PDB file of C-alpha atoms in Angstrom:
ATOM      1  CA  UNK K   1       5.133 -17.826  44.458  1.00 42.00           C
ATOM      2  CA  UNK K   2       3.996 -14.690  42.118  1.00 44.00           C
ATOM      3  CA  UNK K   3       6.776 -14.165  39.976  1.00 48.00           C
ATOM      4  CA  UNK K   4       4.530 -15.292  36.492  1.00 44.00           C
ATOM      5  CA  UNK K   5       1.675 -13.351  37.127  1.00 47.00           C
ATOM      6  CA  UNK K   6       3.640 -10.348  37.798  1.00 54.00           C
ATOM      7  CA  UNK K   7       5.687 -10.988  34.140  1.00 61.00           C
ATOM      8  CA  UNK K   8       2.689 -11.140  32.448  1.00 66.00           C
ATOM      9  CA  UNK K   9       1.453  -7.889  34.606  1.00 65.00           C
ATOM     10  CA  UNK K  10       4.957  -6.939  33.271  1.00 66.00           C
ATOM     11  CA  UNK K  11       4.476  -7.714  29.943  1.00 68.00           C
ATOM     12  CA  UNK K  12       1.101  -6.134  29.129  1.00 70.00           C
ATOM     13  CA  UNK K  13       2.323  -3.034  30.914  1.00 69.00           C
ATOM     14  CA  UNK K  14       5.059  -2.840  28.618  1.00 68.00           C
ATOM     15  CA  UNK K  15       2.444  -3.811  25.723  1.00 69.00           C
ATOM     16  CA  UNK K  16       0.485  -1.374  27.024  1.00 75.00           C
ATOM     17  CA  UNK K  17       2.871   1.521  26.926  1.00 77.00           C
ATOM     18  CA  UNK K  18       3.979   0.359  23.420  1.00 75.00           C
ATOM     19  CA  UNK K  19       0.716   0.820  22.422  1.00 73.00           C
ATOM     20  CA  UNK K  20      -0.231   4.028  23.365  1.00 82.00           C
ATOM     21  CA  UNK K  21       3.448   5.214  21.751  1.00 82.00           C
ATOM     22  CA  UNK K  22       2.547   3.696  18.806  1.00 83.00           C
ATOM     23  CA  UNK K  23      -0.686   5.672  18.789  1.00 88.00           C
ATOM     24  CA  UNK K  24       0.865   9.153  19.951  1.00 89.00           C
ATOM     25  CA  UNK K  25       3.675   8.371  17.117  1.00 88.00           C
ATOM     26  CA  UNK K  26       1.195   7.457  14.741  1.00 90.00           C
ATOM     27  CA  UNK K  27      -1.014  10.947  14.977  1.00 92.00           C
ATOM     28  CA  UNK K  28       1.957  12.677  14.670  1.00 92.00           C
ATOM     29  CA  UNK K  29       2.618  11.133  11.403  1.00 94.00           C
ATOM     30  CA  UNK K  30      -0.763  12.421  10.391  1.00 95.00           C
ATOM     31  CA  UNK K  31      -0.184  15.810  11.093  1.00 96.00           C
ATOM     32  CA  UNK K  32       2.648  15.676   9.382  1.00 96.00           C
ATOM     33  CA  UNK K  33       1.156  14.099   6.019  1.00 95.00           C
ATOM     34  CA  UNK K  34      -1.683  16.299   5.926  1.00 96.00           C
ATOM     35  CA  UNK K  35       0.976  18.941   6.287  1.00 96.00           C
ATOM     36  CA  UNK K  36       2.694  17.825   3.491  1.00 96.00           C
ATOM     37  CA  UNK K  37      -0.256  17.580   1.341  1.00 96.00           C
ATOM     38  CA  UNK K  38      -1.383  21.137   2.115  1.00 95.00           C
ATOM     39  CA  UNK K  39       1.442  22.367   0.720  1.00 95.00           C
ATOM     40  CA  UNK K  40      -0.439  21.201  -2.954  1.00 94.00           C
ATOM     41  CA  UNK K  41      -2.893  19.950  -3.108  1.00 95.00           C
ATOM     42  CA  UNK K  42      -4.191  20.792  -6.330  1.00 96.00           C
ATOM     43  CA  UNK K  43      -0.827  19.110  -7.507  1.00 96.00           C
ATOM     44  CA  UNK K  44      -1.122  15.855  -5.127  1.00 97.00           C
ATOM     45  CA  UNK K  45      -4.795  15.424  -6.572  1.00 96.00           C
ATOM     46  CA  UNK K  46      -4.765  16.113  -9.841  1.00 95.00           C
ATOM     47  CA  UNK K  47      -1.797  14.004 -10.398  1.00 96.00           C
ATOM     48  CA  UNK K  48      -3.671  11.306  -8.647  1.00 96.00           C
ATOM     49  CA  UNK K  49      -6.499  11.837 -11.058  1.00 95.00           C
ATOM     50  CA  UNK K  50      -4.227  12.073 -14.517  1.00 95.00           C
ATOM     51  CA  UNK K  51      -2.367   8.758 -12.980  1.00 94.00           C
ATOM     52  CA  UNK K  52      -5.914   7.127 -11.986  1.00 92.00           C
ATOM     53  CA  UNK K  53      -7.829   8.292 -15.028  1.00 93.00           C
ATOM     54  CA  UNK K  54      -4.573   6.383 -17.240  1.00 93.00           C
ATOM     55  CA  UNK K  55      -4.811   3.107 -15.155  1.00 91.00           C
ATOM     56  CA  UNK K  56      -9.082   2.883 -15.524  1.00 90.00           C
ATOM     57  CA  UNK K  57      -8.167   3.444 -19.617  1.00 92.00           C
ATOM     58  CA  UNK K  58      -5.929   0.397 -19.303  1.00 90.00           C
ATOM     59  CA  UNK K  59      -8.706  -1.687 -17.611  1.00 88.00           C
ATOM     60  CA  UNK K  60     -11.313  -0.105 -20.160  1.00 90.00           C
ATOM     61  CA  UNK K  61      -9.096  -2.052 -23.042  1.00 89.00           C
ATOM     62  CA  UNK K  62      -8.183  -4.820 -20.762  1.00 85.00           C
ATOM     63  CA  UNK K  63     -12.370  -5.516 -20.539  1.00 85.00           C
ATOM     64  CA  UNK K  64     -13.449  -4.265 -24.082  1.00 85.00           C
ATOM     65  CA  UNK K  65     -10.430  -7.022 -25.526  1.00 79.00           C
ATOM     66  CA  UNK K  66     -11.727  -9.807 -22.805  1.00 81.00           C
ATOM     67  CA  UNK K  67     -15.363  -9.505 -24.063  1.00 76.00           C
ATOM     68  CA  UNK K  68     -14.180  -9.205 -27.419  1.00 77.00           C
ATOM     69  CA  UNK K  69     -12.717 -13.023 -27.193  1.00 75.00           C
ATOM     70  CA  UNK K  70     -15.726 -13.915 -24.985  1.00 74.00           C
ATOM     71  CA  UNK K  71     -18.342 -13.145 -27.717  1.00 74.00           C
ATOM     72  CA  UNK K  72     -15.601 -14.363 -30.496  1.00 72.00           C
ATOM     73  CA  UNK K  73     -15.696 -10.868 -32.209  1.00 72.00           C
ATOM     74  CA  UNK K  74     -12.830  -9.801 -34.320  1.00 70.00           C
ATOM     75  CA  UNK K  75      -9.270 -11.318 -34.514  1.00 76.00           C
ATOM     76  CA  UNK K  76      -8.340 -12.945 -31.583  1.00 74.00           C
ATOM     77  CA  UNK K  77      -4.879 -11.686 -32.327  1.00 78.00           C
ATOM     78  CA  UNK K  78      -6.066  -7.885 -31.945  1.00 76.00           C
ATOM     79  CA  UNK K  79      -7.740  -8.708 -28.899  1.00 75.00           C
ATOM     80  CA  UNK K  80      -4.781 -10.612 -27.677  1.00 84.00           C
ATOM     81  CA  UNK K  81      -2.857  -7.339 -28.280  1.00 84.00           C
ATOM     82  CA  UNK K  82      -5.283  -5.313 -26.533  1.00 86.00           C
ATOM     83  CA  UNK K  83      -5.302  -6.798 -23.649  1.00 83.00           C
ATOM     84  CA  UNK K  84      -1.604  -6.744 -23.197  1.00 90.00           C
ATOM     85  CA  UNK K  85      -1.669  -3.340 -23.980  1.00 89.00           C
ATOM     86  CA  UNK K  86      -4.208  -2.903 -21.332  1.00 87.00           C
ATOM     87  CA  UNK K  87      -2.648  -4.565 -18.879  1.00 89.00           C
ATOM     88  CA  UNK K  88       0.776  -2.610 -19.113  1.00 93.00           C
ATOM     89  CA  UNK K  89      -1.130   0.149 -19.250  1.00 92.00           C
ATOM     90  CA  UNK K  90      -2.709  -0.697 -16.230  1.00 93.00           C
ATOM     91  CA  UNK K  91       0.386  -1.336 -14.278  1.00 93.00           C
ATOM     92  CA  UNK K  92       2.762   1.435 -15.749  1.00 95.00           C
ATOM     93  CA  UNK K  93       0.338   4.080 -15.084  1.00 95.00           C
ATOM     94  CA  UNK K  94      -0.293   2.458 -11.356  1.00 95.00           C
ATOM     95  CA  UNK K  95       3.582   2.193 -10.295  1.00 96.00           C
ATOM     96  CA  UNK K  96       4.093   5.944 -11.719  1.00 96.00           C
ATOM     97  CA  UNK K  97       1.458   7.206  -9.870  1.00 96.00           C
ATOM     98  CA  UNK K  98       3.026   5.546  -6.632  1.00 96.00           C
ATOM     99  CA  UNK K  99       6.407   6.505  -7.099  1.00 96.00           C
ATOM    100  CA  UNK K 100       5.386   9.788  -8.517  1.00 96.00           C
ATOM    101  CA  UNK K 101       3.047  10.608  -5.235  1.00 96.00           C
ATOM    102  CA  UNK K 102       5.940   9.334  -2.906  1.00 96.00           C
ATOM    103  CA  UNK K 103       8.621  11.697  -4.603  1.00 94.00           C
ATOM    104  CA  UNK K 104       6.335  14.333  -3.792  1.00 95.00           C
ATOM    105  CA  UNK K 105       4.854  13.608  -0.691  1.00 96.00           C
ATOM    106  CA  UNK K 106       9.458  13.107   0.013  1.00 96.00           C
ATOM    107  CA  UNK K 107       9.529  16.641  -1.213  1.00 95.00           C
ATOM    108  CA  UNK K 108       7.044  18.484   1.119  1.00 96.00           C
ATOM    109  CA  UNK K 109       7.888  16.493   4.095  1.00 95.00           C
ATOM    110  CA  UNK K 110      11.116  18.477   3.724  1.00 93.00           C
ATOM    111  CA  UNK K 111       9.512  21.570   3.621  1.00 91.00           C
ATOM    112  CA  UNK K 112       9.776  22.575   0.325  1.00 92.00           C
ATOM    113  CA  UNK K 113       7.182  23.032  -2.530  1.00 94.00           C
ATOM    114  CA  UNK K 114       6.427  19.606  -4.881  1.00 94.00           C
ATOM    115  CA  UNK K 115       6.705  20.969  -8.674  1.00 94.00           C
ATOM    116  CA  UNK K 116       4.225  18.542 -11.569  1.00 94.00           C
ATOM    117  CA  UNK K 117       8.294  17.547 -12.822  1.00 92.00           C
ATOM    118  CA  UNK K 118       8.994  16.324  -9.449  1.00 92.00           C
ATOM    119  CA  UNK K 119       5.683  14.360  -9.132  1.00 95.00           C
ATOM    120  CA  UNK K 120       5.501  13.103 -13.558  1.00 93.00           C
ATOM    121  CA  UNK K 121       9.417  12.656 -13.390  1.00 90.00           C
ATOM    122  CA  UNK K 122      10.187   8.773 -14.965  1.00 89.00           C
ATOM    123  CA  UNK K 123      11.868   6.692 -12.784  1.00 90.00           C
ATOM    124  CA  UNK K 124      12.390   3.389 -14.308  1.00 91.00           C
ATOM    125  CA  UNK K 125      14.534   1.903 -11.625  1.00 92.00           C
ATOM    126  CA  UNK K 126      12.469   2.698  -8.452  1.00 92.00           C
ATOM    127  CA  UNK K 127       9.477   1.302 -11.099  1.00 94.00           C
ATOM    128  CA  UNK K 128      11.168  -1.474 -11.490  1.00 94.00           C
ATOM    129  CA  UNK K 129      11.873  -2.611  -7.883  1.00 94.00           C
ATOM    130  CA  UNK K 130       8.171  -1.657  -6.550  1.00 95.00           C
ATOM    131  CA  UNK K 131       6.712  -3.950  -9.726  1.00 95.00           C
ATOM    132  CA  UNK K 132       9.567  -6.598  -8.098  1.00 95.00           C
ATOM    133  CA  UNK K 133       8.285  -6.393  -4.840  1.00 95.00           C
ATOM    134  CA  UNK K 134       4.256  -6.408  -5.826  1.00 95.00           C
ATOM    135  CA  UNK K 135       4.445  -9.424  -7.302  1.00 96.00           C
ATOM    136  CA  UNK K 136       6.371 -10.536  -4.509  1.00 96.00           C
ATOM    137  CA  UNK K 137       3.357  -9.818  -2.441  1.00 95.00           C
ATOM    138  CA  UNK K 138       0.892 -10.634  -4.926  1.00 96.00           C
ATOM    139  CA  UNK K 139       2.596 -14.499  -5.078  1.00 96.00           C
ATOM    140  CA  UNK K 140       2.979 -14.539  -1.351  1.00 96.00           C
ATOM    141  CA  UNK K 141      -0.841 -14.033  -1.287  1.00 96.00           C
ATOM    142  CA  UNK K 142      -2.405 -16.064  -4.197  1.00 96.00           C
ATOM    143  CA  UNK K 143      -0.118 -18.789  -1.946  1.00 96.00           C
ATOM    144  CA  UNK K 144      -2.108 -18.365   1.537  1.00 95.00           C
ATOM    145  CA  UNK K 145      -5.028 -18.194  -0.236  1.00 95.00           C
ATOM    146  CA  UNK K 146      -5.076 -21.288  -2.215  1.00 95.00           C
ATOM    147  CA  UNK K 147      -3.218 -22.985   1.054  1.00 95.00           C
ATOM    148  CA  UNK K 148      -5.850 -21.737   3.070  1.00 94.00           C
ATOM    149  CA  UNK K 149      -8.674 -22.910   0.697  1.00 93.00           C
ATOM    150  CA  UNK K 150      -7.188 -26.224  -0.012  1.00 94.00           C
ATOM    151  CA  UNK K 151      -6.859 -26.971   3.698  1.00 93.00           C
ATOM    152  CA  UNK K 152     -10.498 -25.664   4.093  1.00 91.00           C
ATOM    153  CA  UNK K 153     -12.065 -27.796   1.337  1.00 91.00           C
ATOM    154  CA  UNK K 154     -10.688 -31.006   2.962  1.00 91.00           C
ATOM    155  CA  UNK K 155     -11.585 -30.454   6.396  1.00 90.00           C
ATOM    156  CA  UNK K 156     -14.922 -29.321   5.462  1.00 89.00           C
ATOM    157  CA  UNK K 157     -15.063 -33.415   4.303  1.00 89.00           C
ATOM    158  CA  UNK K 158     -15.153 -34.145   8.268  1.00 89.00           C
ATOM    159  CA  UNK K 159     -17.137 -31.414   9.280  1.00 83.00           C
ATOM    160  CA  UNK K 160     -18.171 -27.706   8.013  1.00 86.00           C
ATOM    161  CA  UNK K 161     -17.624 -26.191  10.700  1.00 89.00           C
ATOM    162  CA  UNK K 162     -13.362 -27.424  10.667  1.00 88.00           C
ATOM    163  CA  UNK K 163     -13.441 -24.871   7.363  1.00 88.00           C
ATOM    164  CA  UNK K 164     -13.408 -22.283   9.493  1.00 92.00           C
ATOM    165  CA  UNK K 165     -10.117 -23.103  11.200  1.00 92.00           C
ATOM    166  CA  UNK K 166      -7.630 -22.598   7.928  1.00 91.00           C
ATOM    167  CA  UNK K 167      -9.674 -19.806   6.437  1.00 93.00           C
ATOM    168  CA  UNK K 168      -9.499 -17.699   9.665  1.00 94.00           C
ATOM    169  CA  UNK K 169      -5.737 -18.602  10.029  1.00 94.00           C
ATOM    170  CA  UNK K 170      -5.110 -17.736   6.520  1.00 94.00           C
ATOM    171  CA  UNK K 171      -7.080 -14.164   6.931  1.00 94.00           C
ATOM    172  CA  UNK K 172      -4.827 -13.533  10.039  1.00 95.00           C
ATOM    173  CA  UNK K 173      -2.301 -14.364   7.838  1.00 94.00           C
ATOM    174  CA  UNK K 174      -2.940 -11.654   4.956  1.00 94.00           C
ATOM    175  CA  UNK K 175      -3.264  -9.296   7.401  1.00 94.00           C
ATOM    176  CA  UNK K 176       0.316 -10.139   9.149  1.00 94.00           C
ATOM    177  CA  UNK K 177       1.340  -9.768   6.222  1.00 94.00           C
ATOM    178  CA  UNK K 178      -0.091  -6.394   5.323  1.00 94.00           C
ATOM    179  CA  UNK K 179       1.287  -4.912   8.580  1.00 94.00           C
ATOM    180  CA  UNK K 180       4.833  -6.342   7.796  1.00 94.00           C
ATOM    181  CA  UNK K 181       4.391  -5.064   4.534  1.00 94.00           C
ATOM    182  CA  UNK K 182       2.719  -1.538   5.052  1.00 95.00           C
ATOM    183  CA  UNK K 183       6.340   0.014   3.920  1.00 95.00           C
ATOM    184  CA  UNK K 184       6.819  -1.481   1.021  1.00 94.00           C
ATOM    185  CA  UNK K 185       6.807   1.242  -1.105  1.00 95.00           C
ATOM    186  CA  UNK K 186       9.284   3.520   0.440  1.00 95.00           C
ATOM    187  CA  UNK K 187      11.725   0.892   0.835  1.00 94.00           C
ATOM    188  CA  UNK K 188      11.487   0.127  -2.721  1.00 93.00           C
ATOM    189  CA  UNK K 189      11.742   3.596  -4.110  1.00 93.00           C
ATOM    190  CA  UNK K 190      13.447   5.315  -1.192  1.00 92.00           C
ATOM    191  CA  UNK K 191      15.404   2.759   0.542  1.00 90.00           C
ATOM    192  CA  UNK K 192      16.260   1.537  -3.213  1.00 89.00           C
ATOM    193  CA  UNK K 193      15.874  -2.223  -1.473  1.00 90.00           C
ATOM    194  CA  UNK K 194      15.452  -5.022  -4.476  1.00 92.00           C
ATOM    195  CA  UNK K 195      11.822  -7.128  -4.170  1.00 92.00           C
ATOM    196  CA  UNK K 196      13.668  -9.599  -1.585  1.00 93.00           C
ATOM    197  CA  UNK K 197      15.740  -7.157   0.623  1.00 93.00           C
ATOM    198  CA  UNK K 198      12.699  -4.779   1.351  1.00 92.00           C
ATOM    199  CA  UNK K 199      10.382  -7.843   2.052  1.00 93.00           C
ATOM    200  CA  UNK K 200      13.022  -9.319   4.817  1.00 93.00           C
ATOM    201  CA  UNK K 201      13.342  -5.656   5.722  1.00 92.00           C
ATOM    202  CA  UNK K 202       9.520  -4.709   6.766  1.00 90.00           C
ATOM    203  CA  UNK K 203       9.680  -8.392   7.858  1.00 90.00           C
ATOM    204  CA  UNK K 204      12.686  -7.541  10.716  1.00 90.00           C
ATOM    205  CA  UNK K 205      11.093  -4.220  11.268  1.00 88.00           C
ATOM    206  CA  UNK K 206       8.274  -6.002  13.215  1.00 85.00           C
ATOM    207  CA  UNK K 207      10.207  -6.685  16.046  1.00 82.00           C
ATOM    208  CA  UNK K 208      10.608  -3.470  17.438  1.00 84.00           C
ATOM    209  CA  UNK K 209       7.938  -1.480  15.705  1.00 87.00           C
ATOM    210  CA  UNK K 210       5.059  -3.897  15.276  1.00 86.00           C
ATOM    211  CA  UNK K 211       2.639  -1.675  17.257  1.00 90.00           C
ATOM    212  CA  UNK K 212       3.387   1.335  14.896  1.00 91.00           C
ATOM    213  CA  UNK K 213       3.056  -0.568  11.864  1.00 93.00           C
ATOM    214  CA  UNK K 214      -0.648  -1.988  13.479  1.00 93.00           C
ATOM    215  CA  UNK K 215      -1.624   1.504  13.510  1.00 93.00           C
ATOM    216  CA  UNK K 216      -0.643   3.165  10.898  1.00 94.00           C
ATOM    217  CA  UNK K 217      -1.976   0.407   9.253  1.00 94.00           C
ATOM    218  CA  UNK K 218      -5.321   1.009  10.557  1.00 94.00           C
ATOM    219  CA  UNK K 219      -4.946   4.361  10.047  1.00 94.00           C
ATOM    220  CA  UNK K 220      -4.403   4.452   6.444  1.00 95.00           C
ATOM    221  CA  UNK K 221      -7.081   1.861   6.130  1.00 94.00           C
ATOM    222  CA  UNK K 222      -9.551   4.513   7.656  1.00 93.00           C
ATOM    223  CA  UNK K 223      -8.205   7.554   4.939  1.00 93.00           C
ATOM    224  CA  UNK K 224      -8.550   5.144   2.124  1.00 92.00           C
ATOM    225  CA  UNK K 225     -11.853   3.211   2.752  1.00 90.00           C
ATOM    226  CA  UNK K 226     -13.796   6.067   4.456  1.00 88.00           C
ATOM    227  CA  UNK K 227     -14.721   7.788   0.462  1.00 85.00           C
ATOM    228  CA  UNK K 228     -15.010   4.113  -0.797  1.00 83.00           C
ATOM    229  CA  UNK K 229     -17.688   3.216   2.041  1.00 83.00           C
ATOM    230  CA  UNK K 230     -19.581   6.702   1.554  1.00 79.00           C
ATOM    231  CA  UNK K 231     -19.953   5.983  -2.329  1.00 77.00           C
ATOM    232  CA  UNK K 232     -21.259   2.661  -1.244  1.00 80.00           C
ATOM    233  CA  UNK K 233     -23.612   4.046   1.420  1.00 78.00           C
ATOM    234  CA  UNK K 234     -24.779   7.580  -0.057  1.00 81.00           C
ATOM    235  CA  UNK K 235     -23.998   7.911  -4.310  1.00 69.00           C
ATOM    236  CA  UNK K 236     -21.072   6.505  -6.180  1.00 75.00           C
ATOM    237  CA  UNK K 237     -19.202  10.043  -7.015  1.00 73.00           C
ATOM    238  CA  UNK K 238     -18.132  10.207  -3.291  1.00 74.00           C
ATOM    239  CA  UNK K 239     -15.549   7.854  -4.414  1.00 77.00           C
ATOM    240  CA  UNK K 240     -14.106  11.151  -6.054  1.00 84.00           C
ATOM    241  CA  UNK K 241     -12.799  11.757  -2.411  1.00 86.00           C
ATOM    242  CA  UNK K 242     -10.115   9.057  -2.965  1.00 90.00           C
ATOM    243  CA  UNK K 243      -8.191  11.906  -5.289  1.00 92.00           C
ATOM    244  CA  UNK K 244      -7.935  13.619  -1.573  1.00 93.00           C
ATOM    245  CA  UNK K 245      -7.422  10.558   0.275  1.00 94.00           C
ATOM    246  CA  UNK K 246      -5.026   8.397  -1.845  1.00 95.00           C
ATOM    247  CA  UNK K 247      -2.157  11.382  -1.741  1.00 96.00           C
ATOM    248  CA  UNK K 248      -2.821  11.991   2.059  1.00 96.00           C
ATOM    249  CA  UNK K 249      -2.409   8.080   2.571  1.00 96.00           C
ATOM    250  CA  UNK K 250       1.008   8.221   0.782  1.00 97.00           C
ATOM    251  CA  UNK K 251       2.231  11.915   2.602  1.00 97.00           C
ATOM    252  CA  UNK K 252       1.119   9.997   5.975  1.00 97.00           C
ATOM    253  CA  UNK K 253       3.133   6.884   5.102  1.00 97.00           C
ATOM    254  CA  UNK K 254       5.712   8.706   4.119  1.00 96.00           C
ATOM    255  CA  UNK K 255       6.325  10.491   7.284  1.00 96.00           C
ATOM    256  CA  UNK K 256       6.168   7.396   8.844  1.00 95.00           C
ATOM    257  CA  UNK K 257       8.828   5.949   6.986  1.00 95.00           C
ATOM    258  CA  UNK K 258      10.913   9.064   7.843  1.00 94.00           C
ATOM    259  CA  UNK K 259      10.298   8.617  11.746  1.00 92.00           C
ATOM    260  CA  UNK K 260      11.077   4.929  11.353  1.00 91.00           C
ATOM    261  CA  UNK K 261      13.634   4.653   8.753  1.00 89.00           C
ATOM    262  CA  UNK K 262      15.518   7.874   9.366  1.00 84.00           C
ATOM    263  CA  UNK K 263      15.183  10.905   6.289  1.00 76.00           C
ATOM    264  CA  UNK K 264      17.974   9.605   3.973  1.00 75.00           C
ATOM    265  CA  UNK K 265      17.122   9.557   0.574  1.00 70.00           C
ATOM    266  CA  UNK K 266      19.222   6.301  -0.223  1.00 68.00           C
ATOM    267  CA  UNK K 267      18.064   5.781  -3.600  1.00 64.00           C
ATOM    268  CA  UNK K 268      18.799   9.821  -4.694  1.00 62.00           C
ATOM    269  CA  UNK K 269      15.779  10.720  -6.716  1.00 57.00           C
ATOM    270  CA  UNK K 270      12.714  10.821  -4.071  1.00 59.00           C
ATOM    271  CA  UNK K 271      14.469  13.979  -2.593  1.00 47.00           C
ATOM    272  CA  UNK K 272      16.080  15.615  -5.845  1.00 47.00           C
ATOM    273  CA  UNK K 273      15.267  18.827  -6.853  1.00 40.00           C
TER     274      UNK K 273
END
């Protein structure tokens, strides 16, 4: 007469206990990412700075040239150029900060000390696959959204309140999607998984490690918002704090991928010395 109840006792036990393994695996990982960015620091965030200072550049000439053909000043062809320039700018300097932080972050994890070669090293082919897999993402996104916003401007026809239905489905989607996602990067560069491959992969990996990828999820979302809601809160040069935060983010995530993905370097460059 019991046997459902006690299977869905069963089941959130077995939630349960997934949970708090997900948690105790989780601080674990960030132990072992502040460990790995301990062992430079000054290297992790100065890199992060010279890498973030290059991408705010790009968006400097990306804005200047966009205001330029706003206001009609100068030849639109030189602001054409400038904001292409901008934009690769942008995303060059972005990905080889990424990769660059990874390699590093790779580097200490295994105990040995990250050199500014390791970190500024050029890696067009693990560049390459994350810039695949971002726009990936970035498509899989912009499609949810407008999906979700579509669907919301035509029930909001019958009533209002129906808007809420496909706009709160759609954010529950992004964020699915985020915690599928959250090792993207490492399979890219690491894994050396093309844009499709490492999408199916952190996909599958939900399955049996959904409740670590929820965490550390959360967990990185802590590290990287927590100097972005200070500069909001107290003064704007807080956000300075994400030169700290942005390279323990990646060391975390990187020992994450280790405990989940095993330590093989499959691509051969995030580990070379």
């Amino acid at each position: 007469m019991t046997p459902e109840p006690r299977g869905r006792g069963g089941r959130l036990a077995a939630s349960a206990r997934e949970g708090a393994a997900a948690i105790a695996a989780v601080g674990g990982w960030l132990k072992q990412g502040r460990a790995a960015y301990r062992r430079a620091p000054w290297l992790f965030s100065g890199f992060t700075l010279l890498g973030g200072s290059t991408q705010l550049i790009g968006q400097l000439l990306q804005n200047r040239a966009s205001d330029a053909l706003a206001l009609g000043e100068g030849p639109v062809a030189v602001s054409m150029t400038m904001v292409l320039v901008g934009l690769m700018l942008s995303v060059v300097s972005l990905l080889w900060l990424n990769v660059g932080l990874l390699r590093g972050a790779w580097i200490a994890l295994e105990g040995r000390q990250p050199r500014l070669a390791d970190l500024a090293s050029w890696q067009m082919a693990a560049m390459g696959r994350l810039l695949g897999v971002a726009l990936l993402l970035l498509l899989l996104n912009l499609l949810i959204l407008a999906t979700s916003g579509l669907a919301a401007g035509l029930l909001s026809l019958i009533h209002p309140w129906l808007a809420l239905v496909p706009l709160l489905t759609g954010a529950a989607l992004l964020m699915a999607l985020v915690v599928a996602q959250i090792f993207h990067l490492p399979l890219a560069v690491v894994g050396g998984l093309p844009p499709v491959a490492t999408f199916r992969r952190g996909q599958a990996q939900v399955a049996s490690h959904g409740w670590h990828q929820l965490a550390l999820s959360i967990s990185l979302a802590l590290i990287v918002l927590l100097p972005l809601g200070l500069a909001l809160l107290i003064a704007w040069p807080l956000a300075l704090g994400l030169l700290a935060s942005w390279p323990l983010a990646l060391c975390t995530l990187t020992a994450g991928y280790r405990g989940l993905f095993g330590a093989e370097d499959r691509a051969g460059r995030a580990g070379a010395v």
